[in-house]
Amino acid sequence: MNAPKPPYPTDHMSSMDNLPIGNSFAALPPAHYTALMPTPLPNPYLVCASASTAALIGLDFSEVDTEAFIETFTGNRILDNSKPLSAVYSGHQFGVWAGQLGDGRAILLGDVPAPNVYPSGRLELQLKGAGLTPYSRMGDGRAVLRSSIREFLCSEAMAALGIPTTRALCVTGSDQIVMREQRETAAVATRVAQSFVRFGSFEHWFYNEKHDELKTLADYVIDNFYPEFRSSDNPYKALLTEVTLRTAQMIAHWQAVGFMHGVMNTDNMSILGLTLDYGPFGFMEAFNATHICNHTDQQGRYSYARQPQIGEWNCYALGQALLPLIGDVDETQAALRIYKPAFAEKFEELMRAKLGLKTKQSDDRKLFDGLFGILQESHVDFTTFFRQLGNVQIADSETQEPLRDLFIDRAAYDAWALQYGARLQQENSIDSERKLAMDAVNPKYILRNYLAQVAIEKAQNKDFSEVQKLLQVLEKPFDEQPENEKYAALPPDWANDLEVSCSS
Ligand code: AMP
Ligand code: MG
């Protein structure tokens, strides 16, 4: 595996022997976490690793196959100066207050220098699946290989799509058995982010009526990740405003690429506006706005169409928790009011780009809604449609044929295409330019469930090559990759039976 060139001088390159680990989160009062050690796993092996995430922290990628790397990122070996801990938080799950949760199977190792990361210049390393914690509740503190690979691939795929997300450094596996619906084996995913603080971290102190701890946490987040708000009249209102904005924009990105998170509980919402906690997620294939990717979500609370409003609901939950610090209901509501316009603005901007439109017009919304209507009616593959649309040439109706073929109701497509064509002509759109611009925003390769499934089944038989191959394809989602054309194929029939649930 060849590492990409790091974005800073290589004399900053760290090796496993001198990874300079600190732990800014551990400086918080002890009530915020429990210091503990990971529980080792027998005979761990490397399943996959991301060179670009290694580069973010200046880690020499040639070391990923070493014993030191594998043992460290399984939790069997502790880096000097690391103060491993699990954080406490609470949250609303499926709209209901769930009380205390916490890192039930996540252990923060600490933070390492990441010179290009703004503003902290550091990234935290967290093991997921490294054993029991005081917050494990009924769980076993472990993660299975299947879900660890899914989290790894999707984190890296989302980053490559330009969507704010936590990253993944690697997955290691062990033959230790873990019981789920069936016997599976244990794995550890190493996640990387500036912070894993969640909306639920704030709700925890609010609902426990510990307003001094609430303030301590908010000050920690502001000082480390939003330092510019320190000088604001009301730093906590500034924090809520920014988190609301980032959340709205993140979800606009999800909608535009067809990503469904699956479990948008407030304990899975990042205070940095990152996509966090990949569980039963999915990417939209045959378009259906009411699609529910999580088999456990019977009510469809987190369906594709509801994600934007749930994002807002979650921001209100955060607003409630921050109210004692902001000090005023009107000020809190003012911060939250930006959600809807921020979402609409970002989503429309992304949709214009997806359609290759250069100008903003009053009836854009109508054009988008009309499109979603016909995609829904014919259950057209979301990714294929937008990628194909870039091939349309205004004066050549032949170029419409492959698109028409995607629709059961061709007349409906023709009617929409007429409006779209008129719109392109009106802004003097140039075919070749538009195609280049559209290909740069409409991915050809996404993490389809069946692709993940194929890679997982091979990995379960100790062949990890397909995971690494899929990562390589998904790292360049916008590129034509003629040799990897099959990774853009529609799901095979057997994929209809794939179900993903909260079991992981
Ligand atoms: P999730 O639905 O994965 O976001 O998890 C909700 C809560 O349950 C979090 O506090 C997790 O840390 C915890 N949890 C989930 N699975 C396990 C497990 N296998 N062992 C311990 N805790 C878990
Ligand atoms: Mg979670």
PDB file of C-alpha atoms in Angstrom, residues 284-291 371-382 384-385 406-409 490:
ATOM      1  CA  MET A 284     -30.277   5.790  -2.057  1.00  0.00           C
ATOM      2  CA  GLU A 285     -30.461   3.458  -5.051  1.00  0.00           C
ATOM      3  CA  ALA A 286     -33.941   3.129  -6.673  1.00  0.00           C
ATOM      4  CA  PHE A 287     -35.293   6.504  -5.612  1.00  0.00           C
ATOM      5  CA  ASN A 288     -37.960   6.461  -2.954  1.00  0.00           C
ATOM      6  CA  ALA A 289     -38.200   9.501  -0.695  1.00  0.00           C
ATOM      7  CA  THR A 290     -39.825   7.494   2.085  1.00  0.00           C
ATOM      8  CA  HIS A 291     -37.101   4.845   2.039  1.00  0.00           C
ATOM      9  CA  LEU A 371     -37.358  15.892 -10.900  1.00  0.00           C
ATOM     10  CA  PHE A 372     -37.789  14.218  -7.509  1.00  0.00           C
ATOM     11  CA  GLY A 373     -41.387  13.494  -8.483  1.00  0.00           C
ATOM     12  CA  ILE A 374     -40.448  11.586 -11.647  1.00  0.00           C
ATOM     13  CA  LEU A 375     -37.493   9.821 -10.000  1.00  0.00           C
ATOM     14  CA  GLN A 376     -39.924   8.624  -7.339  1.00  0.00           C
ATOM     15  CA  GLU A 377     -42.555   7.502  -9.800  1.00  0.00           C
ATOM     16  CA  SER A 378     -40.105   5.406 -11.821  1.00  0.00           C
ATOM     17  CA  HIS A 379     -37.832   4.420  -8.900  1.00  0.00           C
ATOM     18  CA  VAL A 380     -34.785   5.502 -10.850  1.00  0.00           C
ATOM     19  CA  ASP A 381     -31.320   4.789  -9.468  1.00  0.00           C
ATOM     20  CA  PHE A 382     -30.325   8.095  -7.864  1.00  0.00           C
ATOM     21  CA  THR A 384     -26.868   6.649 -12.098  1.00  0.00           C
ATOM     22  CA  PHE A 385     -29.402   9.303 -13.051  1.00  0.00           C
ATOM     23  CA  LEU A 406     -34.164   4.705 -16.865  1.00  0.00           C
ATOM     24  CA  PHE A 407     -37.829   5.705 -16.606  1.00  0.00           C
ATOM     25  CA  ILE A 408     -40.933   3.575 -16.678  1.00  0.00           C
ATOM     26  CA  ASP A 409     -42.894   6.710 -17.517  1.00  0.00           C
ATOM     27  CA  LEU A 490     -26.871  -1.360 -10.260  1.00  0.00           C
TER      28      LEU A 490
END
